[in-house]
XYZ file of C-alpha atoms in Angstrom:
652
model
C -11.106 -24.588 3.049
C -13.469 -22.280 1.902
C -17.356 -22.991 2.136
C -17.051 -23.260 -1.716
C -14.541 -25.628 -1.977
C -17.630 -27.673 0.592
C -19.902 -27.592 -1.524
C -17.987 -29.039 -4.551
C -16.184 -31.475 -2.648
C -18.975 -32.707 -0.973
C -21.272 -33.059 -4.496
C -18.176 -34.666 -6.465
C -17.270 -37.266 -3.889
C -21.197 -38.367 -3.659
C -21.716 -38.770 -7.383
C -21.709 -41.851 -9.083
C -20.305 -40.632 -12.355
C -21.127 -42.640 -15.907
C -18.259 -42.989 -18.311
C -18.084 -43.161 -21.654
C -16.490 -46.967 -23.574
C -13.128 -44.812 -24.214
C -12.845 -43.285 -20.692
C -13.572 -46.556 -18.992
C -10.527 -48.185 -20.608
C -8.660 -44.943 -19.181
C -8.449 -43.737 -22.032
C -8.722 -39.885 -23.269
C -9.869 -38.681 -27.125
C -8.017 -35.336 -26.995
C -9.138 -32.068 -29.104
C -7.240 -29.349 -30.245
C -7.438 -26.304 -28.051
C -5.671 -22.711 -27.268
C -5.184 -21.792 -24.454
C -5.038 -18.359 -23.253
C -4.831 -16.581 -19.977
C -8.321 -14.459 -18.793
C -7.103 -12.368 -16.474
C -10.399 -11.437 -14.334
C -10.995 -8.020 -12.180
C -13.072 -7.488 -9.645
C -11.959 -4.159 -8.986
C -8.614 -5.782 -9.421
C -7.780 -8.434 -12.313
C -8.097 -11.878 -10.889
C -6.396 -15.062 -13.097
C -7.509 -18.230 -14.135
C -6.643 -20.251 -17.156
C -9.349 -20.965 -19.516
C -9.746 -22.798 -23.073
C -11.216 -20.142 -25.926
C -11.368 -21.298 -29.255
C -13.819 -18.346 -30.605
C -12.060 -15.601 -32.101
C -14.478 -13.720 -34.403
C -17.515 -11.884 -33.671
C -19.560 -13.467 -30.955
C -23.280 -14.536 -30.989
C -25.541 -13.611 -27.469
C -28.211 -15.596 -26.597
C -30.680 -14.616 -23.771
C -32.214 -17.230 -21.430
C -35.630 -18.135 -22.769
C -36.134 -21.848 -22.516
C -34.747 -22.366 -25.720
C -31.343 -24.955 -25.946
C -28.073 -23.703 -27.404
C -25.668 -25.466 -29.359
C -22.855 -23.424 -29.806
C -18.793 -23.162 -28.386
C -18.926 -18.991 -28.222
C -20.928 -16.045 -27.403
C -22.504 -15.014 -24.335
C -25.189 -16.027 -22.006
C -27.372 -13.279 -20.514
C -30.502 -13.503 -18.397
C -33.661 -13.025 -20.465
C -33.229 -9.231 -20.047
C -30.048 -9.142 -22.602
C -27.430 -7.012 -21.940
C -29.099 -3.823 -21.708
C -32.340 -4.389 -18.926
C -33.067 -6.599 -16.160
C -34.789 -10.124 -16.783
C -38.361 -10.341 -15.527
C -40.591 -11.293 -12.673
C -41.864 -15.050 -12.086
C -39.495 -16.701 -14.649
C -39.256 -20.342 -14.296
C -36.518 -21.117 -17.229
C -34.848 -23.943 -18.034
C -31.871 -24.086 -21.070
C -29.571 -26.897 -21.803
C -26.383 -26.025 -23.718
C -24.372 -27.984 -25.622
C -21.206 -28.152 -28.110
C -21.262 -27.831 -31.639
C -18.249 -29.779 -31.547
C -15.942 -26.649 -33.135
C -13.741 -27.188 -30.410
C -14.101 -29.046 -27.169
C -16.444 -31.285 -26.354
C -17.678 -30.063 -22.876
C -19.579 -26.281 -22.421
C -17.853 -24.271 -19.762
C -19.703 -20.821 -18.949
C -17.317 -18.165 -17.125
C -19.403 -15.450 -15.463
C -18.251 -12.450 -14.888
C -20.927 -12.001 -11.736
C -24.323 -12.088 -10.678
C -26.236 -9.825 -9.713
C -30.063 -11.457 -8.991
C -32.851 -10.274 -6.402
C -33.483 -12.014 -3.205
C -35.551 -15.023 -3.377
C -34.554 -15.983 -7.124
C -32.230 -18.934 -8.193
C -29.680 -19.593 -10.842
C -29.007 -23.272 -10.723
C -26.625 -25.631 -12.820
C -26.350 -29.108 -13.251
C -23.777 -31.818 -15.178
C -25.986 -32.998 -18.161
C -28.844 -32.655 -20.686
C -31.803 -31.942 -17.744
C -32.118 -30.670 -14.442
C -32.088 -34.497 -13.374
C -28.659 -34.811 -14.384
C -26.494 -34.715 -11.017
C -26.475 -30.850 -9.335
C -23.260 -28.871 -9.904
C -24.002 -25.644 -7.741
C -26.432 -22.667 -7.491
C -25.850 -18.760 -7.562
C -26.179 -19.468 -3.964
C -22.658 -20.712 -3.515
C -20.996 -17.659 -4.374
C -20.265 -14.179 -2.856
C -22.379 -11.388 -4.458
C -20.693 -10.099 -7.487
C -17.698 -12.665 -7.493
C -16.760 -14.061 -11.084
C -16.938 -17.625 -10.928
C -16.872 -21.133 -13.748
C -19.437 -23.311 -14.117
C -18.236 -26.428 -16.440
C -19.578 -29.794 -17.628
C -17.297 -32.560 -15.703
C -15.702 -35.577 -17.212
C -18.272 -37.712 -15.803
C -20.623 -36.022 -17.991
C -20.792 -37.649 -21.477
C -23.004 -35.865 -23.047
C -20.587 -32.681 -22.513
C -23.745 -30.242 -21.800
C -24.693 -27.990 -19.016
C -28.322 -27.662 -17.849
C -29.090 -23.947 -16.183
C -32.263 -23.405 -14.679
C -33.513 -20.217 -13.574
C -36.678 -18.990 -11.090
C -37.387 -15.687 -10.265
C -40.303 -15.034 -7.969
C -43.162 -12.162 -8.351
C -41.218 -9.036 -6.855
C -37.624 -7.176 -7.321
C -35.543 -8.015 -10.517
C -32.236 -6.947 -11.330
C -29.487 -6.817 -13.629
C -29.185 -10.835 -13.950
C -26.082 -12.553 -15.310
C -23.496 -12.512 -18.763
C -21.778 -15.629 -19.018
C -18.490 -16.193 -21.899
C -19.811 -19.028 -23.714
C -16.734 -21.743 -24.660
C -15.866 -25.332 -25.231
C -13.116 -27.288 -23.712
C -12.059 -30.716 -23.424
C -13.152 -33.391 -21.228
C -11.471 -32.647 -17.777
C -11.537 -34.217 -14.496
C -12.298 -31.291 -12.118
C -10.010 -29.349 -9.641
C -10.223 -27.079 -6.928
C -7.548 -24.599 -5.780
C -7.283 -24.464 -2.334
C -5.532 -21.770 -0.011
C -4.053 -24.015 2.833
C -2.800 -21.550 4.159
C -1.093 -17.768 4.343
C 1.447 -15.371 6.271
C 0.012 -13.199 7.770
C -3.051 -15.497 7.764
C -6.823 -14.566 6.584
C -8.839 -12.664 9.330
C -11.771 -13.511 9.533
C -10.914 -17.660 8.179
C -12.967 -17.948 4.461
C -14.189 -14.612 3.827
C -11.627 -12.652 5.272
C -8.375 -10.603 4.044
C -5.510 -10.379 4.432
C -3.671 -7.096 5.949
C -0.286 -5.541 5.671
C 1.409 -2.685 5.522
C 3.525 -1.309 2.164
C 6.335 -3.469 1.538
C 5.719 -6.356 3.391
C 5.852 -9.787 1.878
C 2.994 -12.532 1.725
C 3.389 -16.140 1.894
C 0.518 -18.336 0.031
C 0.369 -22.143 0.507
C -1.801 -23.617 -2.250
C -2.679 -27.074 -2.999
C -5.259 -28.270 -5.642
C -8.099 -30.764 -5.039
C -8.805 -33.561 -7.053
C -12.686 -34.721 -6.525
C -12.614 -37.068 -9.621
C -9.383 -38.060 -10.085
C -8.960 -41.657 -11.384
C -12.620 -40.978 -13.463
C -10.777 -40.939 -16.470
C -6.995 -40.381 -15.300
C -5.107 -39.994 -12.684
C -3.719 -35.975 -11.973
C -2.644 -34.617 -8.832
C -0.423 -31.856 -7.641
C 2.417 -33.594 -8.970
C 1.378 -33.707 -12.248
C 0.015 -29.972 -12.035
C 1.221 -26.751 -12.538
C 0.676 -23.509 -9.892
C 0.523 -20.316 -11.389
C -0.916 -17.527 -8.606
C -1.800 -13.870 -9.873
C -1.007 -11.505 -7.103
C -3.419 -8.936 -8.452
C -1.061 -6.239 -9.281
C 0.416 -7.712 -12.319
C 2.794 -9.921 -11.204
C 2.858 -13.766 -11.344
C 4.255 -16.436 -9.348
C 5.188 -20.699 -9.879
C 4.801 -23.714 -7.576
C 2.352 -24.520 -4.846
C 3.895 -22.341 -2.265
C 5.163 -18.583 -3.497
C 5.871 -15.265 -1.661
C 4.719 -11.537 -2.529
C 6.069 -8.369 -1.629
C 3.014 -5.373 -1.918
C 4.930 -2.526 -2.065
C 2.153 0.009 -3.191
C -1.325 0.946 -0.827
C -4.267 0.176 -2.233
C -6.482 -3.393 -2.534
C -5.750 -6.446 -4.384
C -6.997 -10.305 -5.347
C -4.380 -12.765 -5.697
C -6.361 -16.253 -7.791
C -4.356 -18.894 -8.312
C -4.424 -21.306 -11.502
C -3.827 -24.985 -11.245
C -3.087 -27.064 -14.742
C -2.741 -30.692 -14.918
C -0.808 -33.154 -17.289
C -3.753 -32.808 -19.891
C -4.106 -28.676 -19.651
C -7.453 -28.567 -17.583
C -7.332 -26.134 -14.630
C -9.442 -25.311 -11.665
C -13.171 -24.379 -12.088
C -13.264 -22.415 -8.776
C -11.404 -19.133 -7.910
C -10.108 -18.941 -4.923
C -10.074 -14.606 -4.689
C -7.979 -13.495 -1.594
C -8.369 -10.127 -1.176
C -5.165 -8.147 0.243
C -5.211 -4.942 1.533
C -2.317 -3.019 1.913
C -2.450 0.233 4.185
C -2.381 3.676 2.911
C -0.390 6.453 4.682
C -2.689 8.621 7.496
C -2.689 12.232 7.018
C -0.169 14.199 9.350
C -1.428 17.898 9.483
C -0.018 20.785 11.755
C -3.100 22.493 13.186
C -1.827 24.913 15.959
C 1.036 27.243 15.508
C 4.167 25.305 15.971
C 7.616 27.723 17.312
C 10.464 27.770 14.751
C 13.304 28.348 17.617
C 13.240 28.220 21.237
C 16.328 28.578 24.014
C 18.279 26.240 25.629
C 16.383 25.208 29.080
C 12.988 26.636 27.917
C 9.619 24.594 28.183
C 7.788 24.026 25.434
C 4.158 21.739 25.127
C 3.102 19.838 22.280
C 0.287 18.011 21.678
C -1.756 15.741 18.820
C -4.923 14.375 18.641
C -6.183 11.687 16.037
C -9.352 11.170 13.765
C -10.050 14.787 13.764
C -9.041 18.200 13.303
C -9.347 20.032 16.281
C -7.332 23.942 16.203
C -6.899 22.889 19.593
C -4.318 20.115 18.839
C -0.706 21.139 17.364
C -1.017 18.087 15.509
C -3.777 15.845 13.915
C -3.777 12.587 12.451
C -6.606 11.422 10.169
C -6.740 7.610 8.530
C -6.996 7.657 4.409
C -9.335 5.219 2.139
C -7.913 3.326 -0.306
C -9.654 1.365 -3.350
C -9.226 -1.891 -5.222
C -7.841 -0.685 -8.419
C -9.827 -0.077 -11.474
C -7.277 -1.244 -14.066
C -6.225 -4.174 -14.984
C -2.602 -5.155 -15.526
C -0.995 -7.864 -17.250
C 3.306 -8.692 -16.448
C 4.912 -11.552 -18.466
C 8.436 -9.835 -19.401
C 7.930 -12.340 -22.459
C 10.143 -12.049 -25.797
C 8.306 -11.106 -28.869
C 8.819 -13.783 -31.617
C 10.852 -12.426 -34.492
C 8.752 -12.704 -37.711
C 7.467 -15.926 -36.763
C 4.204 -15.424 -34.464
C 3.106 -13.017 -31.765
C 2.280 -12.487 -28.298
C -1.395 -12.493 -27.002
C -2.823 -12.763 -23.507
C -6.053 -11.424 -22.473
C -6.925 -9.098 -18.991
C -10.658 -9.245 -17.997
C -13.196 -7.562 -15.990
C -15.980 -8.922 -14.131
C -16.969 -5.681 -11.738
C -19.394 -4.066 -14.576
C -23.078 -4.475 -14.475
C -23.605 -7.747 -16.287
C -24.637 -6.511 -19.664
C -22.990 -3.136 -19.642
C -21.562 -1.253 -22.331
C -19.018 0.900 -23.468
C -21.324 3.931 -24.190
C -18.767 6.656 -24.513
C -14.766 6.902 -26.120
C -13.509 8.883 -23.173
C -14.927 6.415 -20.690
C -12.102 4.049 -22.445
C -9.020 6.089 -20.518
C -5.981 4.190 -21.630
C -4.314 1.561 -23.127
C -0.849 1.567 -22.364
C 2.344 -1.279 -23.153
C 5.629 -1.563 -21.512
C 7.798 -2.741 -24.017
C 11.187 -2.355 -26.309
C 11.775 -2.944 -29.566
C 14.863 -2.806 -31.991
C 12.313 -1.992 -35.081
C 8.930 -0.114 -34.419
C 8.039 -0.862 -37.885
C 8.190 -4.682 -37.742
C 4.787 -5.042 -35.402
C 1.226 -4.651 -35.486
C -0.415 -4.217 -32.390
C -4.062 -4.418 -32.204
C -7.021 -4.924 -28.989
C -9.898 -7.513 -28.901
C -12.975 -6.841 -27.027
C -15.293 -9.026 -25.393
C -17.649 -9.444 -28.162
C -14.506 -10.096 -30.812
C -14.630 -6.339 -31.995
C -11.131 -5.402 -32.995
C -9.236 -2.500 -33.693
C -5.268 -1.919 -34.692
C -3.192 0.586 -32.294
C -0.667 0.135 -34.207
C -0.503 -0.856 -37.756
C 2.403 -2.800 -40.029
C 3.241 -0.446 -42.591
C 4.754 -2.764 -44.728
C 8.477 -3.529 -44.878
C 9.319 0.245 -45.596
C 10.712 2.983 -43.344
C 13.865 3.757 -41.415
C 14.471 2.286 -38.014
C 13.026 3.494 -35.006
C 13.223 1.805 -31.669
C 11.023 1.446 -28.421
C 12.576 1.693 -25.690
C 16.021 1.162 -25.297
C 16.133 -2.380 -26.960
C 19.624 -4.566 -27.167
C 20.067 -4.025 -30.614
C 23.485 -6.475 -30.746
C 21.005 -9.224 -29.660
C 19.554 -11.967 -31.593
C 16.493 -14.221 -32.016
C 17.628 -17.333 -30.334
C 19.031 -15.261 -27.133
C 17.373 -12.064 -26.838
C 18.282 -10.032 -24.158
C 16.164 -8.233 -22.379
C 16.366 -4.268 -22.507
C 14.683 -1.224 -21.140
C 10.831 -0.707 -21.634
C 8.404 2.489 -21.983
C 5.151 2.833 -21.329
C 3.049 3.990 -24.194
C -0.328 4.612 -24.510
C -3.761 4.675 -26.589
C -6.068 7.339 -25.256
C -8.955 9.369 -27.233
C -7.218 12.597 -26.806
C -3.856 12.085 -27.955
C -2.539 14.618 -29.627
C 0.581 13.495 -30.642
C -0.895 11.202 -34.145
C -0.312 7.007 -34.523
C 3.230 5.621 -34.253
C 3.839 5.614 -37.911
C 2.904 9.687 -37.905
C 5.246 10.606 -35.095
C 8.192 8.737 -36.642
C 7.541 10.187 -39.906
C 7.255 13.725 -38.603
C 9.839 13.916 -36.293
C 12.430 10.417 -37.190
C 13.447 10.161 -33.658
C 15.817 7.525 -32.804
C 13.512 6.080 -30.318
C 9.937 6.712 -30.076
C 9.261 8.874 -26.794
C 6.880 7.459 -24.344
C 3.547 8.907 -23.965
C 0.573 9.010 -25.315
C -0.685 8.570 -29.045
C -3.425 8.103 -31.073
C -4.346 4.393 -32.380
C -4.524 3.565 -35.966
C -8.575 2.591 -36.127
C -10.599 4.909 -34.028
C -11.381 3.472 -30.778
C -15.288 4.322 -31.247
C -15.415 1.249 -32.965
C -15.349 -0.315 -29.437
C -18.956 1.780 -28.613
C -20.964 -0.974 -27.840
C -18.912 -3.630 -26.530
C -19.408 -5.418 -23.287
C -17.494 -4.421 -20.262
C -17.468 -7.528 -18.452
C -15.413 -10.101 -20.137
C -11.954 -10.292 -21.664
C -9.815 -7.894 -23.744
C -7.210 -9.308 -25.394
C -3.777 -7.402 -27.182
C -2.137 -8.946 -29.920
C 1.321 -8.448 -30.809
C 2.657 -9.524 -34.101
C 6.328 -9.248 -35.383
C 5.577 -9.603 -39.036
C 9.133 -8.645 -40.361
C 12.266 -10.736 -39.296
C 15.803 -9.427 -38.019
C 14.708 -7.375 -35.117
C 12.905 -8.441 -32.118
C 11.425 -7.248 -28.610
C 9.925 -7.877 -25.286
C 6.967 -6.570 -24.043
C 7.055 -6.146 -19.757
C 3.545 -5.253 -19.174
C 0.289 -3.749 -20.763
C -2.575 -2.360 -18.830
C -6.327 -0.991 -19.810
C -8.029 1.691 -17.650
C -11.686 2.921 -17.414
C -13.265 5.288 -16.012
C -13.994 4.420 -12.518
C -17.398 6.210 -12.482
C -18.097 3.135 -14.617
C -17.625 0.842 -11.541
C -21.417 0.406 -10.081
C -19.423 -0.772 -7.031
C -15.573 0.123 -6.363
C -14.456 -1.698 -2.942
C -12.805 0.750 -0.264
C -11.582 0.270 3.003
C -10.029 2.787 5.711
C -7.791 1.291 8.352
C -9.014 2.703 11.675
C -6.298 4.833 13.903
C -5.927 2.287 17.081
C -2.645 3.126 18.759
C -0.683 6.326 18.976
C 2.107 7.959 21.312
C 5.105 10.139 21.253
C 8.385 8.473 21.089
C 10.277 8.969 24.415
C 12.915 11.710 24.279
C 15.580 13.001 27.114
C 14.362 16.031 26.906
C 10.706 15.117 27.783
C 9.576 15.320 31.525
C 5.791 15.311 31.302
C 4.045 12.352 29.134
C 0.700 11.276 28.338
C -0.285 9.566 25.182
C -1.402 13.073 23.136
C 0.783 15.292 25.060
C 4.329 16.131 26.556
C 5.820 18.820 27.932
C 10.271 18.945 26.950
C 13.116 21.593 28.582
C 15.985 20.764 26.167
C 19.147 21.826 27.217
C 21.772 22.099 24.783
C 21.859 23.887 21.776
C 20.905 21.841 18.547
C 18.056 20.843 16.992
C 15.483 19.189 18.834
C 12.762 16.293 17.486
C 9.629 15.013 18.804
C 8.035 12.406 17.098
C 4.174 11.430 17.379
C 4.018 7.611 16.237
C 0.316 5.886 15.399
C -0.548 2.510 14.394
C -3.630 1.635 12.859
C -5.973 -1.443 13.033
C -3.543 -3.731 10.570
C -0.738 -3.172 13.101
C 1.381 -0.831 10.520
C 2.883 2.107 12.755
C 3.263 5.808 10.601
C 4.883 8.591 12.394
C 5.713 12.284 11.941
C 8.635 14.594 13.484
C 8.742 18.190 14.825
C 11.948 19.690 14.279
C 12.586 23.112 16.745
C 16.004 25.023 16.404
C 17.319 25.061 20.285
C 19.417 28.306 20.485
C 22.699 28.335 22.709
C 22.278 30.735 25.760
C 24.938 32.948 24.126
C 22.738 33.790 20.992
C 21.236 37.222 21.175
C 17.725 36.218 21.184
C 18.081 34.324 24.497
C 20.736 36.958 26.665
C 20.388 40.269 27.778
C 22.959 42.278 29.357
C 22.460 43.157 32.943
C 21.937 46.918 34.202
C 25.011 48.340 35.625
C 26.034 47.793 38.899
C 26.894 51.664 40.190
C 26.587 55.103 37.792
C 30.675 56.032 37.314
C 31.044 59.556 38.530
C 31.908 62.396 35.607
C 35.885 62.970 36.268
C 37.691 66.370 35.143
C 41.451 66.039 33.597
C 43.788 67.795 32.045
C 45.431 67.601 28.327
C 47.511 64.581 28.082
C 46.987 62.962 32.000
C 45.884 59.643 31.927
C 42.810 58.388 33.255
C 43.095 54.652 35.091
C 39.471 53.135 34.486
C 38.773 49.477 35.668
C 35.712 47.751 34.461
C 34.972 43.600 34.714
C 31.916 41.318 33.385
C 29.367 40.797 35.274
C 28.515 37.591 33.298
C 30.338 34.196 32.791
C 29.073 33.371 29.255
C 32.947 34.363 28.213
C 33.797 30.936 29.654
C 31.174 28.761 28.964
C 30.744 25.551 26.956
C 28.008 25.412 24.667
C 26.821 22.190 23.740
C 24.569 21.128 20.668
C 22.616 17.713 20.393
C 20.163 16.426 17.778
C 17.818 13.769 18.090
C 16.858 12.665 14.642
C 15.032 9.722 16.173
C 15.412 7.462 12.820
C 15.275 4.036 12.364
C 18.854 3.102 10.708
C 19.288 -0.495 8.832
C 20.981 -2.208 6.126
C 17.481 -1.672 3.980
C 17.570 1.834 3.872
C 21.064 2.422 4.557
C 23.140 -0.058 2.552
C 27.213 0.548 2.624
C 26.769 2.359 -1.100
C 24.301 5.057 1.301
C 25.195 5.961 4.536
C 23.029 7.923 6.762
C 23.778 11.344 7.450
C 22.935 13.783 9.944
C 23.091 17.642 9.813
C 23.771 19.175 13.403
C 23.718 23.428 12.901
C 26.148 25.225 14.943
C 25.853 28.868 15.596
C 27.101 31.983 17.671
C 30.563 30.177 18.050
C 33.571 32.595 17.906
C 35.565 32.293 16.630
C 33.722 30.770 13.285
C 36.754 28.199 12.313
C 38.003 25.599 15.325
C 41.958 26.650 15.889
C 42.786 24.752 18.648
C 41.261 20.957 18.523
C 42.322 20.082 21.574
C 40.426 23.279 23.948
């Protein structure tokens, strides 16, 4: 359990929470809500299920003293979005709903960045005597984190004190204002995972490309029976694996097939649609591939039953070494990714889900176009022309990617869509990517399809309908959210995946790591008769092709290797035989026209009746994996200097 899970635990199972008459006779007044997904990044998107009923423009209020009543906006220190808040602040602001949607405030930060000795504190009521619900304290530096007003909290409101002392300010918070319903809270817990976290808490969790992940999760339930009863059977598990995938149920497996870092969250819902107020970011890293280099000058071709030396060296590049072996950084990705593989409704609504970022500077802002590299959607559709397509930033700025031209125009498909399908059962089909980037060149949708009429829009990159500098401004942090609308019926879609990328000079922090080199050998060979770690010292002797492999493994036990391949000539070839001197000088002999002249002359060699053999030793790994019945291995062995060229007699 990690020490956050402590804290909360500890605070909710100490408090003697008041109820109001309804919830005392267990019973709930529910409000309408929508629920959408916030898909979170720090330096990787991170989801959690929250309740947003704001969908316009969105108000920001800086910390001042001064109460809010309000369901949307943003939160900021006193500094705004745009400067750090001040030195020797004592603040203290209540917040509370204006009743447009839920009834309880729920502030999602994105992070927080504050000096040392100053304190962001939050408690579960209208003052700072109402019971404590955690301080910036509790969380790692520049984690996102919720902070929400409990169902043993009538009033609904959140109290947030702040205290800075007389030196060093920084950048200071932004908080997503919104309003939910009352909820009973709950904590996601990571019982447990294969391989398991190293160090326990604050740790991660290492493997090599390809290899699969087990997560146990289980959900805490500090106030259950307040209000209702909810538990893990009565809850839903949804667990973001950070790349864009999603899995169901309390205990789920991953396969990380690509290097790089990643922060699996997981979401757990209950009967009434209230999830977890505490995130529970693992971090994986998967290892990149070292860099195998050839330093020294390595021979093409040697003879049969000649000695030849090679040797490596690792985390450096010495000209002494034939070979050299350095370890690679790899990042936590900069993008965030969204994968549903969800059908597009046909005429009769649209798809919307929302990836966030929380790695920005609180309060920073999209100052430049280009610094907005891509938006890009994996989808098909039967009719292009039925959807409008449009993105949502943080502060409810909006802008169309693609617009509805009306119900005009021929037919033009993404992707290759099953076009025999219909509404009820749609059938998946294949998706493209396309993207939004400022310098397309190849116009909107709607202007490729009208110059060219393709059958199928090509995928790449286009233009969006309303300039994206109408985004210059917005906040960073926070969520972006695509909307997909089939406004024409007949035809319909699915959309796989859709993605947003910055530039990562944006990043103030991106998170790297470089697994260290802490094993290495060559791999045993027949040929070999000298062996150290770095070095051997091989007489092959048949003909063939001979392979030494030098092998590493680095620090999160994931072994990389790389071959030298050396043509072994026969002892017949040319370059490895030289004819002997004669034995005697013949003396000069004198005949006549037509006498014959007996002369008797034998090899001095036996190559005439020797075998030759040729071996190879690939020295590859050979499994049902990579070598299914439908792909057999196969082997080249080179034969040369055999004469004749074609085999006549199988059996000599």
């Amino acid at each position: 359990m990690s020490r956050h899970l402590h804290f909360f635990k500890k605070y909710y199972e100490g408090s003697s929470p008041f109820l109001r008459g309804a919830e005392k006779n267990n019973t709930i007044t529910r409000v309408d809500f929508f629920k959408k997904h916030l898909f979170l990044a720090r330096g990787v998107g991170l989801m959690v299920m929250l309740f947003i009923a704001n969908f316009g423009f969105s108000q920001s209020y800086n910390m001042n003293g001064t109460n809010i009543t309000d369901c949307s906006g943003f939160f900021y220190d006193s500094g705004g979005g745009a400067g750090n808040y001040s030195a020797s602040e004592s603040f203290t602001t209540t917040i509370c709903s204006d009743a447009t949607s839920g009834t309880h405030v729920q502030l999602v930060f994105s992070a927080v960045d504050l000096a040392d000795g100053d304190m962001l504190c939050f408690f579960d009521g209208m003052d700072a005597s109402a019971p404590a619900l955690s301080c910036s304290t509790d969380f790692a530096p520049g984690d996102p984190f919720i902070i929400q007003a409990t169902a043993a909290n009538a009033t609904g409101c959140l109290t947030i004190t702040f205290n800075s002392d007389g030196s060093g300010e920084a950048a200071g918070w932004q908080a997503d204002m919104n309003c939910i319903p009352s909820c009973q809270t709950i904590l996601a817990d990571l019982v447990s995972s294969d391989p398991i976290v190293s160090p326990p808490d604050t740790g991660y969790i290492d493997i090599c490309q390809g290899e699969r992940v087990f997560f146990n999760g289980a959900g805490i339930y500090p106030q259950n029976g307040i209000v209702y009863q909810h538990s893990d059977l009565t809850s839903t598990f949804e667990w973001d694996f950070g790349d864009g995938t999603i899995g169901l149920g309390p205990n789920v497996s991953h396969i990380y097939n690509e290097l790089g870092g990643y922060i699996a969250q997981l979401t757990i819902t209950d009967q009434f649609g209230c999830t977890n107020t505490n995130l529970i970011t693992q971090r994986v890293r998967v290892s990149p591939n070292p860099t195998f280099a050839i330093l020294g000058n390595l021979p093409t071709q040697i003879c049969a039953g000649d000695t030849i030396g090679l040797n490596a060296v690792v985390n450096a590049t010495d000209s002494a070494f034939l070979v050299g072996v350095m370890p690679n950084e790899a990042s936590f990705p900069t993008a965030g990714v969204r994968s549903d593989s969800l059908a597009l409704p046909d005429g009769s609504g649209a798809y919307e889900t929302s990836i966030g970022f929380s790695n920005f500077t609180p309060g920073q802002v999209l100052t430049n176009t280009s610094d907005l590299v891509s938006i890009c959607v994996v989808m098909e559709h039967s009719w292009m022309r039925d959807l409008e397509i449009s993105l949502q930033c943080p502060d409810g700025t909006s802008i169309i990617l693609h617009d509805h031209p009306g119900n005009v125009g021929g037919e033009v498909y993404l992707g290759e869509p099953n076009d025999s399908d219909n509404a009820l059962n749609p059938i998946p089909g294949v998706g493209y990517e396309y993207c939004w980037t400022p310098d397309a060149t190849n116009g909107t949708w709607i202007e490729y399809a009208n110059a060219n009429t393709p059958q199928t829009l090509p995928p790449g990159n286009y233009n969006s309908f309303e300039p994206m500098s109408n985004f210059l401004g917005c906040p960073l942090n926070g969520e972006w959210t695509i909307h997909v609308e089939d406004l024409w019926e007949h035809d319909n879609g699915f959309i796989f995946e859709w993605s947003i990328a910055f530039n990562p000079s944006l990043y103030p922090n991106i998170e790297t790591f470089t697994p260290q080199i802490v094993n290495y050998h060559w791999v045993s060979n027949p040929s070999i008769f000298y062996q150290t770690n770095d070095s051997i010292a091989a007489a092959p002797q048949n003909a063939g092709t001979a392979s030494y492999t030098f092998e590493i493994e680095d620090e999160f036990g994931c072994a990389y290797d790389t071959s030298l391949f050396i043509t072994v000539l026969p002892p017949n070839h040319p370059d490895c035989f030289s004819c002997p001197e004669p034995e005697q000088n013949l003396q000069d002999t004198s005949i006549c026209d037509g006498e014959v002249l007996q002369i008797d002359a034998e090899s001095t060699t036996s190559l005439g009746n020797q075998d030759i053999t040729f071996e190879i030793f690939p020295n590859y790994a050979i499994g049902n994996a990579n070598h299914p019945p439908a792909n057999p291995y196969s082997s080249l062995l080179e034969i040369s200097t055999i004469n004749p060229a074609t085999i006549t007699n199988a059996q000599a």
